[in-house]
PDB file of N, CA and C and ligand atoms in Angstrom:
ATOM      1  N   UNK H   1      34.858  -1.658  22.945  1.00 92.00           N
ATOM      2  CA  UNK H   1      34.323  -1.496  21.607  1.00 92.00           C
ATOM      3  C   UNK H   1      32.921  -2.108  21.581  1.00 92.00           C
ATOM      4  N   UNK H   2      31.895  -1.710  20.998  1.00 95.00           N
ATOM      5  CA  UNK H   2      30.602  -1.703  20.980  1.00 95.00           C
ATOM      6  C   UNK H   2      29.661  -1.472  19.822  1.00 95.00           C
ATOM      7  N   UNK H   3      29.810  -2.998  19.009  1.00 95.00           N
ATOM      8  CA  UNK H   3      29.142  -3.278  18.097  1.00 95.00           C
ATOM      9  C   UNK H   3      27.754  -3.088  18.039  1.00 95.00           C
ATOM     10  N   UNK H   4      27.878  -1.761  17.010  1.00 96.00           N
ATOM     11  CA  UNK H   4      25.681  -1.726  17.433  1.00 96.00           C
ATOM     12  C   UNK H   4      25.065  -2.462  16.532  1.00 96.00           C
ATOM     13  N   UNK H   5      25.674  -2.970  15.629  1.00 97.00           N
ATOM     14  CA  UNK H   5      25.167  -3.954  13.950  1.00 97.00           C
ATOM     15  C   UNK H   5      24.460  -5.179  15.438  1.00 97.00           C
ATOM     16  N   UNK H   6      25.176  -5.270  16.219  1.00 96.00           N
ATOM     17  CA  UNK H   6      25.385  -7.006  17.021  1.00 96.00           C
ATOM     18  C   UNK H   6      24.329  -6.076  18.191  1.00 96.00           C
ATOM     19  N   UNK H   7      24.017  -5.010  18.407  1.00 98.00           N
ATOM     20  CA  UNK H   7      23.882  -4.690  20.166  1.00 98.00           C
ATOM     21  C   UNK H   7      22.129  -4.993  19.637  1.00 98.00           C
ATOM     22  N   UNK H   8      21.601  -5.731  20.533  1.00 97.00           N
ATOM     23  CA  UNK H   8      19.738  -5.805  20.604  1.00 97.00           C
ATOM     24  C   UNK H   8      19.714  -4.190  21.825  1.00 97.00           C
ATOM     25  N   UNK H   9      19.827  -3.283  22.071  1.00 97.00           N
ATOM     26  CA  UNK H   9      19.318  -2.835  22.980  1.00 97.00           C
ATOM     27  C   UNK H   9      18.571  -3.321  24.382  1.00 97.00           C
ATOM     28  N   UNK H  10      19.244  -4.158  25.193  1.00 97.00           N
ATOM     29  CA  UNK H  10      18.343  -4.769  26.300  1.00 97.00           C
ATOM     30  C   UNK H  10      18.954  -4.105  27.168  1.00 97.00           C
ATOM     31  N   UNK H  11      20.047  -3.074  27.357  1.00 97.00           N
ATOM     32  CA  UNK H  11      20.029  -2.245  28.640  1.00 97.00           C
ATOM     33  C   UNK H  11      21.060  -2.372  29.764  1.00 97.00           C
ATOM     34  N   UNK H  12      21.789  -4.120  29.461  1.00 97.00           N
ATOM     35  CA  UNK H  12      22.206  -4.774  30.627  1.00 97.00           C
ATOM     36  C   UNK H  12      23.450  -4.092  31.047  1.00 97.00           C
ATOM     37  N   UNK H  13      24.421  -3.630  29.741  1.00 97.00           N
ATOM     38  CA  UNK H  13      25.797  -3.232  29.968  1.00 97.00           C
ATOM     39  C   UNK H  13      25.535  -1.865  30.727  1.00 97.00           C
ATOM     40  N   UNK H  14      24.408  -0.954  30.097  1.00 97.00           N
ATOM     41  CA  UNK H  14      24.708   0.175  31.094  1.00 97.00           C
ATOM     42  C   UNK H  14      24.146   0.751  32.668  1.00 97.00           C
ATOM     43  N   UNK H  15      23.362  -0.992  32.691  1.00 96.00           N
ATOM     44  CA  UNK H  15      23.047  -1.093  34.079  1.00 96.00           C
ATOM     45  C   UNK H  15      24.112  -2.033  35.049  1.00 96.00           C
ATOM     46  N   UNK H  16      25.080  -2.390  34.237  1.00 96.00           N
ATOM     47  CA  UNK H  16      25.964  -2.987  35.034  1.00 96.00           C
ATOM     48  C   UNK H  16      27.032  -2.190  35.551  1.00 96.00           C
ATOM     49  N   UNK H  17      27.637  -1.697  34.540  1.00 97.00           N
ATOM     50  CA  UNK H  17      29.071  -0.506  34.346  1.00 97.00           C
ATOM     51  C   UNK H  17      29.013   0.419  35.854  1.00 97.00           C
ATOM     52  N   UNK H  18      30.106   0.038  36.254  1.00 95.00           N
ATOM     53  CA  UNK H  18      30.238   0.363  37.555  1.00 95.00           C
ATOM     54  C   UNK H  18      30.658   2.113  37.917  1.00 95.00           C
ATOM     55  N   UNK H  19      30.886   2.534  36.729  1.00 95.00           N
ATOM     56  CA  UNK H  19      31.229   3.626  36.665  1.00 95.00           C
ATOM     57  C   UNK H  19      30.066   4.269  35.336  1.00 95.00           C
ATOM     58  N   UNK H  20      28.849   3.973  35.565  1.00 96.00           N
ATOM     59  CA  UNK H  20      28.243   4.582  34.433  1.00 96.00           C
ATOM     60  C   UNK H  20      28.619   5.518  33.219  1.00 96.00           C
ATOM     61  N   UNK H  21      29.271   4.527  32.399  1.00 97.00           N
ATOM     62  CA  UNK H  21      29.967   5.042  30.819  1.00 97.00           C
ATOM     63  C   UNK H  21      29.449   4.596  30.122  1.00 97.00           C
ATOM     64  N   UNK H  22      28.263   3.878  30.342  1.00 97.00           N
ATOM     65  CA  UNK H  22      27.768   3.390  29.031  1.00 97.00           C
ATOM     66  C   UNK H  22      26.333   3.937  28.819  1.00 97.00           C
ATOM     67  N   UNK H  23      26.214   4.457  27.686  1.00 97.00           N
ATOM     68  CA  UNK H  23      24.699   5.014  27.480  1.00 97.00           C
ATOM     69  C   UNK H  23      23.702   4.207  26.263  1.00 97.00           C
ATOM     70  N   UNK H  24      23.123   4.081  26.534  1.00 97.00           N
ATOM     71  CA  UNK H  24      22.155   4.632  24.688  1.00 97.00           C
ATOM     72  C   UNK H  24      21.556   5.254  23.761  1.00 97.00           C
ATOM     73  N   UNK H  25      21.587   5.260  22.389  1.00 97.00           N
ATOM     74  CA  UNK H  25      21.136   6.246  21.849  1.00 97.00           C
ATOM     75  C   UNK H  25      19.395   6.313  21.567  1.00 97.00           C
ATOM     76  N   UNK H  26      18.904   7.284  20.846  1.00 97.00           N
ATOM     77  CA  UNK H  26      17.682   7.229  20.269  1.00 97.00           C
ATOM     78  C   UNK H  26      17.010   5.609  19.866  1.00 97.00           C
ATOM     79  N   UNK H  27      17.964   4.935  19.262  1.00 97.00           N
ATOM     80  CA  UNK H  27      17.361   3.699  18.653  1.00 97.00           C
ATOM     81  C   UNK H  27      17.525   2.315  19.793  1.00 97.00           C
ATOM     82  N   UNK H  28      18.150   2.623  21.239  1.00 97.00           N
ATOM     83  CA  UNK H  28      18.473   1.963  22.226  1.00 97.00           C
ATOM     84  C   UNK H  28      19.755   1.334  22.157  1.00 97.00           C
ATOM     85  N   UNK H  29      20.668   1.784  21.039  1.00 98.00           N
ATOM     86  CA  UNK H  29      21.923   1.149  20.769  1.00 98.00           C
ATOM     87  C   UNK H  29      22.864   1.713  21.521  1.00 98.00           C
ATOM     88  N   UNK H  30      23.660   0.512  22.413  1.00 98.00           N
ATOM     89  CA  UNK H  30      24.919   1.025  23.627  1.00 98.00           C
ATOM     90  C   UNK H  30      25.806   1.710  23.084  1.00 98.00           C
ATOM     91  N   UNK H  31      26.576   2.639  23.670  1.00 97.00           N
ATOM     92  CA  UNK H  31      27.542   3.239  23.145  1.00 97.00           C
ATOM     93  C   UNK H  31      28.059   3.647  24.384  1.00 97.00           C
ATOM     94  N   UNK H  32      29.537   3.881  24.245  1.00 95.00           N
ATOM     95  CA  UNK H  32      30.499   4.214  25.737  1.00 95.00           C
ATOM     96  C   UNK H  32      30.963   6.012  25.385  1.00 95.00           C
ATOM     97  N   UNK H  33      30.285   6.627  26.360  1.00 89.00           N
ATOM     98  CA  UNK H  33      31.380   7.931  25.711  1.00 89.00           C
ATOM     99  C   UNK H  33      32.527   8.515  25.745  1.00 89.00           C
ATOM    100  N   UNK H  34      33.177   8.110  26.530  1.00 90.00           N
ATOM    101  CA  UNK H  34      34.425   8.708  27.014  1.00 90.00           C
ATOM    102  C   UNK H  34      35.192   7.175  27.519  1.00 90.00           C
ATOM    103  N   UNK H  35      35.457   6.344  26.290  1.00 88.00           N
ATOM    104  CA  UNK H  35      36.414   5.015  26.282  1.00 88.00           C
ATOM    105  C   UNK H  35      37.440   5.659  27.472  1.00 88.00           C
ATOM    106  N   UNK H  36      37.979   6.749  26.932  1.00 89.00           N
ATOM    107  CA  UNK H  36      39.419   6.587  27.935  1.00 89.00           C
ATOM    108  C   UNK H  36      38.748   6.034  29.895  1.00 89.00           C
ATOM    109  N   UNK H  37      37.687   6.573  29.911  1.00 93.00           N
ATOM    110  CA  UNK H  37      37.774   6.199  31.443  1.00 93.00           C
ATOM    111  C   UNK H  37      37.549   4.738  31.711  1.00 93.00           C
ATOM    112  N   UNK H  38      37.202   4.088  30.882  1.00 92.00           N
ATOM    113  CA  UNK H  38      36.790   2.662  31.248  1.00 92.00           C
ATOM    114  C   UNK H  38      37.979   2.008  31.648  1.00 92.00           C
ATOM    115  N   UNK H  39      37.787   1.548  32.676  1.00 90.00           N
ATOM    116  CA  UNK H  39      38.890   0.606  33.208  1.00 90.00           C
ATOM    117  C   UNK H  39      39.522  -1.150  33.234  1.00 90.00           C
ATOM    118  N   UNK H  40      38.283  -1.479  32.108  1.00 88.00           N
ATOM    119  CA  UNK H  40      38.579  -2.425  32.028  1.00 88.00           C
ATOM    120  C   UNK H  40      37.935  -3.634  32.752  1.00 88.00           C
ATOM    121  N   UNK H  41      37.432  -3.634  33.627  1.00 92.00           N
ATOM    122  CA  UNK H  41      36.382  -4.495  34.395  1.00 92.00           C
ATOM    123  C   UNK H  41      36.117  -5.357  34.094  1.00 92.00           C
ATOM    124  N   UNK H  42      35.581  -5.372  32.916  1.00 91.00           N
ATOM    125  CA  UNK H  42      34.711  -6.238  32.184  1.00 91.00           C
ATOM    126  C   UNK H  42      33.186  -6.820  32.565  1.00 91.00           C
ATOM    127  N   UNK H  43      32.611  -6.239  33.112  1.00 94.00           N
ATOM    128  CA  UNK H  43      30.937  -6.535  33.541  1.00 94.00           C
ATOM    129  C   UNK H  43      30.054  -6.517  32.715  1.00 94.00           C
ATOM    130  N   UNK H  44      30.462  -5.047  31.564  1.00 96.00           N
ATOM    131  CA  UNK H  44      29.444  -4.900  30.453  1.00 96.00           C
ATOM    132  C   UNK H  44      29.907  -6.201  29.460  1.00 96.00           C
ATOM    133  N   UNK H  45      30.970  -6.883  29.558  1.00 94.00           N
ATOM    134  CA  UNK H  45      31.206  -7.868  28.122  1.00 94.00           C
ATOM    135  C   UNK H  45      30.777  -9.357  28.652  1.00 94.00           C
ATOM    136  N   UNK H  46      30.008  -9.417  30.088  1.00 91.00           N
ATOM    137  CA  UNK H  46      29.999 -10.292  30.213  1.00 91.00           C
ATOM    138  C   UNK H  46      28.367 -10.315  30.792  1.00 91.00           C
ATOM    139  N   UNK H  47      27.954  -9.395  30.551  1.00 93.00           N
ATOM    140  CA  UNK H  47      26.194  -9.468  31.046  1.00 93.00           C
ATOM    141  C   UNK H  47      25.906  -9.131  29.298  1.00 93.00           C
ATOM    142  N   UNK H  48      26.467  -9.059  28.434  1.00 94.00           N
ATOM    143  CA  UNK H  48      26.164  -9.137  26.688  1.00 94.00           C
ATOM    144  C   UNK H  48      25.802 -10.337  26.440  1.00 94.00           C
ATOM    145  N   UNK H  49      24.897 -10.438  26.056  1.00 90.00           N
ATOM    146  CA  UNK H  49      24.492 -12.510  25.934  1.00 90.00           C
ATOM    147  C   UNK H  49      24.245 -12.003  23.973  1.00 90.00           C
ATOM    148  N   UNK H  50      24.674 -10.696  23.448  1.00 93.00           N
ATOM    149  CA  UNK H  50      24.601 -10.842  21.554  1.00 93.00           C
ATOM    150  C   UNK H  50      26.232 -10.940  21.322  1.00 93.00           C
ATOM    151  N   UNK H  51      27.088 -10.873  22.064  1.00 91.00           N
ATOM    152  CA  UNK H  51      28.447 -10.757  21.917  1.00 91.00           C
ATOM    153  C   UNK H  51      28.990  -9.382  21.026  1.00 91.00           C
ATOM    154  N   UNK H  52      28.294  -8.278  21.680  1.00 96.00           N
ATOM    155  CA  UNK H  52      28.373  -6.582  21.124  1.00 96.00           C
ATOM    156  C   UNK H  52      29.696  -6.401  21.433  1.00 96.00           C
ATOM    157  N   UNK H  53      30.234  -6.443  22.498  1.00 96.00           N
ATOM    158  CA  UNK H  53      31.047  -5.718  23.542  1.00 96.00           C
ATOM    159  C   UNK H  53      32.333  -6.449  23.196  1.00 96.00           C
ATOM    160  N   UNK H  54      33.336  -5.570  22.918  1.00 94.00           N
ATOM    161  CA  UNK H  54      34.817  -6.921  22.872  1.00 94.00           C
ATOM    162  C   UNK H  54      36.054  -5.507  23.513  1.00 94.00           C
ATOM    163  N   UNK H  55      36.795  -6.265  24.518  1.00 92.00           N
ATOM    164  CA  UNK H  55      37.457  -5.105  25.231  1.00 92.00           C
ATOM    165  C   UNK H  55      38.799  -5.278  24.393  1.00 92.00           C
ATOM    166  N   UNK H  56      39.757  -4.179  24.521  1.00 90.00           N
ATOM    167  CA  UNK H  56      40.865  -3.892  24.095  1.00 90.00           C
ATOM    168  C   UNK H  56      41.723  -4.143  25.125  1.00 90.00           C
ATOM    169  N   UNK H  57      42.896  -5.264  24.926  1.00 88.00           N
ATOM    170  CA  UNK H  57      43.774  -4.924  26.218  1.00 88.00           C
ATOM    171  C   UNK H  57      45.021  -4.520  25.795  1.00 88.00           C
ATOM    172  N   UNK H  58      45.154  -3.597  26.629  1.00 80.00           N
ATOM    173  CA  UNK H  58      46.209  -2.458  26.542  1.00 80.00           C
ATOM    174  C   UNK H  58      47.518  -3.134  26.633  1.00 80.00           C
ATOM    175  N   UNK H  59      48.970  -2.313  26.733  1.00 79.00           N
ATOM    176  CA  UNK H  59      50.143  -3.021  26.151  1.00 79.00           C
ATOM    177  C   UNK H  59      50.342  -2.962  27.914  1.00 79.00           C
ATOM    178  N   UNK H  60      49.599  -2.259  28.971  1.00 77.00           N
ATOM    179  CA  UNK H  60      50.358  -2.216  30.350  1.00 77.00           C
ATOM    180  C   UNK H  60      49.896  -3.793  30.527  1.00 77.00           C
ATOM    181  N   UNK H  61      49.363  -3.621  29.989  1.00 75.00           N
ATOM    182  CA  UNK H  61      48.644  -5.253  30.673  1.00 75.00           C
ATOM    183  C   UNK H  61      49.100  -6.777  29.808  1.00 75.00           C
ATOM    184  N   UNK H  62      50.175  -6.254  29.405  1.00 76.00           N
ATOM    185  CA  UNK H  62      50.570  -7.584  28.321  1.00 76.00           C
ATOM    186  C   UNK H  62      49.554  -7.627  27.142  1.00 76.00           C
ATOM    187  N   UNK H  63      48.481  -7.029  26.748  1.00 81.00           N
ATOM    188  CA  UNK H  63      47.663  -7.514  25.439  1.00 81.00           C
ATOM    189  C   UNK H  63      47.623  -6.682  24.460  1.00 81.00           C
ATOM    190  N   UNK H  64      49.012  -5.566  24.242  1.00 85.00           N
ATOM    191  CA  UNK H  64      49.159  -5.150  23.082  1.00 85.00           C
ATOM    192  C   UNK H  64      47.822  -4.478  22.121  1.00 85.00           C
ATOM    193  N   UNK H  65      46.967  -4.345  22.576  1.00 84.00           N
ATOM    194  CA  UNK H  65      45.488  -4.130  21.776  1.00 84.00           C
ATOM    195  C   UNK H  65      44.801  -5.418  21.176  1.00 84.00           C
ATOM    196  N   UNK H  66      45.460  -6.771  21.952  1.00 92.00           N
ATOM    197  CA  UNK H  66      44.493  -8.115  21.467  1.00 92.00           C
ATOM    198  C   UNK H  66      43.018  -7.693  22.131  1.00 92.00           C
ATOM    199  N   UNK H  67      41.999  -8.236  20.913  1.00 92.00           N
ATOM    200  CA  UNK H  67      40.490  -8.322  21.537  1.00 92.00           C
ATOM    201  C   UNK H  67      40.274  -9.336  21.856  1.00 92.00           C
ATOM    202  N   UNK H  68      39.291  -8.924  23.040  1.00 93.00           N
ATOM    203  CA  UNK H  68      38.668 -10.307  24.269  1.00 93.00           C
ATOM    204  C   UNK H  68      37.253  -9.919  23.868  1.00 93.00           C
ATOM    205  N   UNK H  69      36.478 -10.999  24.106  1.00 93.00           N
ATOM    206  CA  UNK H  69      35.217 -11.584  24.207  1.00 93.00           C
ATOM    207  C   UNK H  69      35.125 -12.196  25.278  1.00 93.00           C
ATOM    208  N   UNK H  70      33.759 -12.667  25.211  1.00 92.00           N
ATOM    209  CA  UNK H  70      33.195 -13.276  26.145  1.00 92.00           C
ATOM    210  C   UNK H  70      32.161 -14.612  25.789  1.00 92.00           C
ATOM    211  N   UNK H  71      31.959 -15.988  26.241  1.00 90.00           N
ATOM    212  CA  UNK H  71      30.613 -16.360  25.909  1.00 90.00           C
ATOM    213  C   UNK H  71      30.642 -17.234  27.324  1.00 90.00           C
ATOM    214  N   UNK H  72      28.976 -17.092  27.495  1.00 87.00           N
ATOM    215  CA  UNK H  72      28.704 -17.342  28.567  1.00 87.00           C
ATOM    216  C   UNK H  72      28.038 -18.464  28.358  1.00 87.00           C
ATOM    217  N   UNK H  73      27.571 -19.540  28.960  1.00 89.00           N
ATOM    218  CA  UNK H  73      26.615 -20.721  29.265  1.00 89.00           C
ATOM    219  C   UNK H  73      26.317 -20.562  31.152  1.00 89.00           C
ATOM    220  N   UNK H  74      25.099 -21.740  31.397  1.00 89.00           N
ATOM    221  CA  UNK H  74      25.345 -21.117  32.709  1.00 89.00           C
ATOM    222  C   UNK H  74      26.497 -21.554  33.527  1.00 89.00           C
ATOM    223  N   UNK H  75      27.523 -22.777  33.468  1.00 92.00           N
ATOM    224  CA  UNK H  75      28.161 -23.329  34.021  1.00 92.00           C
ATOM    225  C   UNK H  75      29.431 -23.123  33.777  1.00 92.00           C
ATOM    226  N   UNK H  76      30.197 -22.145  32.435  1.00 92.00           N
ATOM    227  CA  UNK H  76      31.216 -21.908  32.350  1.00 92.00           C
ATOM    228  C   UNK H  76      31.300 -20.752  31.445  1.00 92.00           C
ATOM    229  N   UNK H  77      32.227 -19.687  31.425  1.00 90.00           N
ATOM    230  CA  UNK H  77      32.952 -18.063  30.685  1.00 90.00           C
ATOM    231  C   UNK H  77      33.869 -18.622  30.406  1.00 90.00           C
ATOM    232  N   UNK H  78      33.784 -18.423  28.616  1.00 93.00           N
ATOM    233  CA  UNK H  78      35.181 -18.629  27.649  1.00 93.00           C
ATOM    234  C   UNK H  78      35.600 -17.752  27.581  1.00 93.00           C
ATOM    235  N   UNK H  79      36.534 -17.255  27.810  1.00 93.00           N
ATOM    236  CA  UNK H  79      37.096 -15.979  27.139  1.00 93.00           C
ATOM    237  C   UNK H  79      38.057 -15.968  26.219  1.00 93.00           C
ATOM    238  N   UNK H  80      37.821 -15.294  24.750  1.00 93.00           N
ATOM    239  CA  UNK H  80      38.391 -15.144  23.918  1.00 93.00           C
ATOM    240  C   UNK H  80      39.430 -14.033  23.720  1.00 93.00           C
ATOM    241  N   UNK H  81      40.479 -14.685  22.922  1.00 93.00           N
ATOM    242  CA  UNK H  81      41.510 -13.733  22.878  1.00 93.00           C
ATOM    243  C   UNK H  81      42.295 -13.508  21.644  1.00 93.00           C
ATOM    244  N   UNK H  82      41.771 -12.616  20.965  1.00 93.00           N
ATOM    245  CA  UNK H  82      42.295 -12.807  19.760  1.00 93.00           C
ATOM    246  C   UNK H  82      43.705 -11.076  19.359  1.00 93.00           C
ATOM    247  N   UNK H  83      44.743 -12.259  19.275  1.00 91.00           N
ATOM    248  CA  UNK H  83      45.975 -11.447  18.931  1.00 91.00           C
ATOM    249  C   UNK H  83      46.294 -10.707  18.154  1.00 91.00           C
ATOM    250  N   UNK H  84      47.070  -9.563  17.905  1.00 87.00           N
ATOM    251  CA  UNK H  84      47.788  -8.301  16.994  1.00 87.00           C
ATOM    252  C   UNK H  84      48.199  -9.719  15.808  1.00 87.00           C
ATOM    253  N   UNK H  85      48.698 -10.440  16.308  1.00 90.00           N
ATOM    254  CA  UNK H  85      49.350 -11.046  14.916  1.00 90.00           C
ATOM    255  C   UNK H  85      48.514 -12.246  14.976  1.00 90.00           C
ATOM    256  N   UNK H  86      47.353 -12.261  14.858  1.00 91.00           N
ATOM    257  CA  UNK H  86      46.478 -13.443  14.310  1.00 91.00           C
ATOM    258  C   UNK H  86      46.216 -14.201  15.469  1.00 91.00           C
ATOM    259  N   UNK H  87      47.103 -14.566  16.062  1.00 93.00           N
ATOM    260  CA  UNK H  87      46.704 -15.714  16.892  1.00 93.00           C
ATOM    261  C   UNK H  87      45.896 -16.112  18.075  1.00 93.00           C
ATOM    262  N   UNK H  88      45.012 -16.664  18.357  1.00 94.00           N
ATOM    263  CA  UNK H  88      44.165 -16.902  19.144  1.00 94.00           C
ATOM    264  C   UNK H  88      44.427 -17.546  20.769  1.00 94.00           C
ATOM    265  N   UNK H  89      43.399 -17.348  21.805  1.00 93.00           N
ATOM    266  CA  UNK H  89      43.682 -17.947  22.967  1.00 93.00           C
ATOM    267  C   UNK H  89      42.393 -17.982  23.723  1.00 93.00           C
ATOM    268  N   UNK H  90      42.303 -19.025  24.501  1.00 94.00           N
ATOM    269  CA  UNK H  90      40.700 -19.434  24.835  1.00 94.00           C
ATOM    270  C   UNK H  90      41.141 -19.824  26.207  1.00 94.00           C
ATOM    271  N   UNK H  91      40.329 -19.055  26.997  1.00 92.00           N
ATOM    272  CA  UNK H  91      40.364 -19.403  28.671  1.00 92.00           C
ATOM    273  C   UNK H  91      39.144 -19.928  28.762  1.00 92.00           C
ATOM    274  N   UNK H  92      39.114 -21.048  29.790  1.00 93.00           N
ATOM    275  CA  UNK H  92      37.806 -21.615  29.692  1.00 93.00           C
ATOM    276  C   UNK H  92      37.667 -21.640  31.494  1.00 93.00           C
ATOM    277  N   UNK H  93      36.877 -21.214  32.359  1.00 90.00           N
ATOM    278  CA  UNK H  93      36.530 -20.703  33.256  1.00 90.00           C
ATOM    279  C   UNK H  93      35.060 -21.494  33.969  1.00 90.00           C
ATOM    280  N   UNK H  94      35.308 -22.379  34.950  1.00 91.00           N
ATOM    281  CA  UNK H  94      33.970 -22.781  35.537  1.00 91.00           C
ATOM    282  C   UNK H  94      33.117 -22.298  36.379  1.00 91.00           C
ATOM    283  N   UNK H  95      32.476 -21.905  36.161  1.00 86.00           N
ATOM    284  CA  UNK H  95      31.932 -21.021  37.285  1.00 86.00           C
ATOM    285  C   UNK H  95      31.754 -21.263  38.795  1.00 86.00           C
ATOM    286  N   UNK H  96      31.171 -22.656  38.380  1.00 86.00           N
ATOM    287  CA  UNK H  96      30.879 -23.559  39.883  1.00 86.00           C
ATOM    288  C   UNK H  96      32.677 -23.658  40.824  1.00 86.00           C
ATOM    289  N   UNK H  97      33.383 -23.505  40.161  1.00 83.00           N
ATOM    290  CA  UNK H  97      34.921 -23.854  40.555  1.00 83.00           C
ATOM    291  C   UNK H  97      35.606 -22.233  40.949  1.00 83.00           C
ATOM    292  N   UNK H  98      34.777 -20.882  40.359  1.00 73.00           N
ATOM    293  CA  UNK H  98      35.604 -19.817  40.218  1.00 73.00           C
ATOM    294  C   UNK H  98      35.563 -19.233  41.529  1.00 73.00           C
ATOM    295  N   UNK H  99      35.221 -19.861  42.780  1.00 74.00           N
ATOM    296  CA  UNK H  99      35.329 -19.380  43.954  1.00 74.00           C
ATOM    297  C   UNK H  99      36.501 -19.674  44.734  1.00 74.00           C
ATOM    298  N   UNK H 100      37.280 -20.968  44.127  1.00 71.00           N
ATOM    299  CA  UNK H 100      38.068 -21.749  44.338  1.00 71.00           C
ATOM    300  C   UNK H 100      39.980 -20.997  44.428  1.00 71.00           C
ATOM    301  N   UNK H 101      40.086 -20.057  43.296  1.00 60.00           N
ATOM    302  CA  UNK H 101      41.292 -19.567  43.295  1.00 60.00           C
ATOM    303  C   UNK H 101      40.929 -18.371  43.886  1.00 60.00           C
TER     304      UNK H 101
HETATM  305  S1  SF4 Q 201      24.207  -5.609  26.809  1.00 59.92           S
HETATM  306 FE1  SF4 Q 201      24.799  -5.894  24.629  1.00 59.92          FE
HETATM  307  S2  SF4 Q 201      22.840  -5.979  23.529  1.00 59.92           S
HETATM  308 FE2  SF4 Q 201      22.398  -5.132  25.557  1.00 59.92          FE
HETATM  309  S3  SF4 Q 201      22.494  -2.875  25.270  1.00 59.92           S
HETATM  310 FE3  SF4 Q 201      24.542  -3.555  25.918  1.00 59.92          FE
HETATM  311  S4  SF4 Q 201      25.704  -3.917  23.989  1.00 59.92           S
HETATM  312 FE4  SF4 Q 201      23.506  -3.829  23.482  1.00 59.92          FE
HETATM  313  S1  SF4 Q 202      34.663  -2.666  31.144  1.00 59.92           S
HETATM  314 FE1  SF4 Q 202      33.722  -2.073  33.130  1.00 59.92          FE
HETATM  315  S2  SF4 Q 202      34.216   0.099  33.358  1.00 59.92           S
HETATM  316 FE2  SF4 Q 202      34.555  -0.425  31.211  1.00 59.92          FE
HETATM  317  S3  SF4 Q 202      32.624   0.135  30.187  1.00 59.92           S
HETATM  318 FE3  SF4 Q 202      32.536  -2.070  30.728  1.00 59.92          FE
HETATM  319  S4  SF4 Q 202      31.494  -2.161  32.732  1.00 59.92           S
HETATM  320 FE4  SF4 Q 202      32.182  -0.029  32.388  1.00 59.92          FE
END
């Protein structure tokens, strides 16, 4: 999902997207065209430094349609997780350490 109210146009998600699905329009605002192929990756929600991008996770994957975010600093990725029935969940991720598992 791809907030254009939130998207600055800087380009990054559809130079990341490994499967080029992400485009822009006339005004430089991201847009995905064909959601069904996206697989989920997550590259475009995490090279977003306006927090546009929030993925859907599907019920194969345990997340029922909860939305994830992303926020980045340089030393650690939170990832947000916000639930069908309200409730929230925060992974907190070091970067310097994420070579480790
Ligand atoms: S990375 Fe974020 S701000 Fe940049 S074009 Fe994509 S959605 Fe818009
Ligand atoms: S999650 Fe991955 S495959 Fe899906 S649109 Fe973003 S970069 Fe492309």
């Amino acid at each position: 999902m791809i907030d254009k109210a939130k998207c600055k146009g800087c380009g990054m998600c559809t130079s990341v997207c490994p499967g080029s699905l992400i485009y822009q329009d006339s005004e430089k605002k991201a847009f995905i065209k064909y959601p069904k192929d996206c697989w989920g990756c997550a590259s475009c929600i995490k090279e977003c430094h306006f927090g546009a991008i929030a993925l859907y996770l599907g019920a194969d994957i345990g997340g029922m349609g909860s939305l994830m975010t992303v926020k980045s600093t340089p030393d650690t990725l939170t990832w947000d997780i916000k639930k069908r029935d309200g409730s929230k969940e925060e992974i907190l991720i070091n970067k310097k350490e994420s070579n480790k598992y």
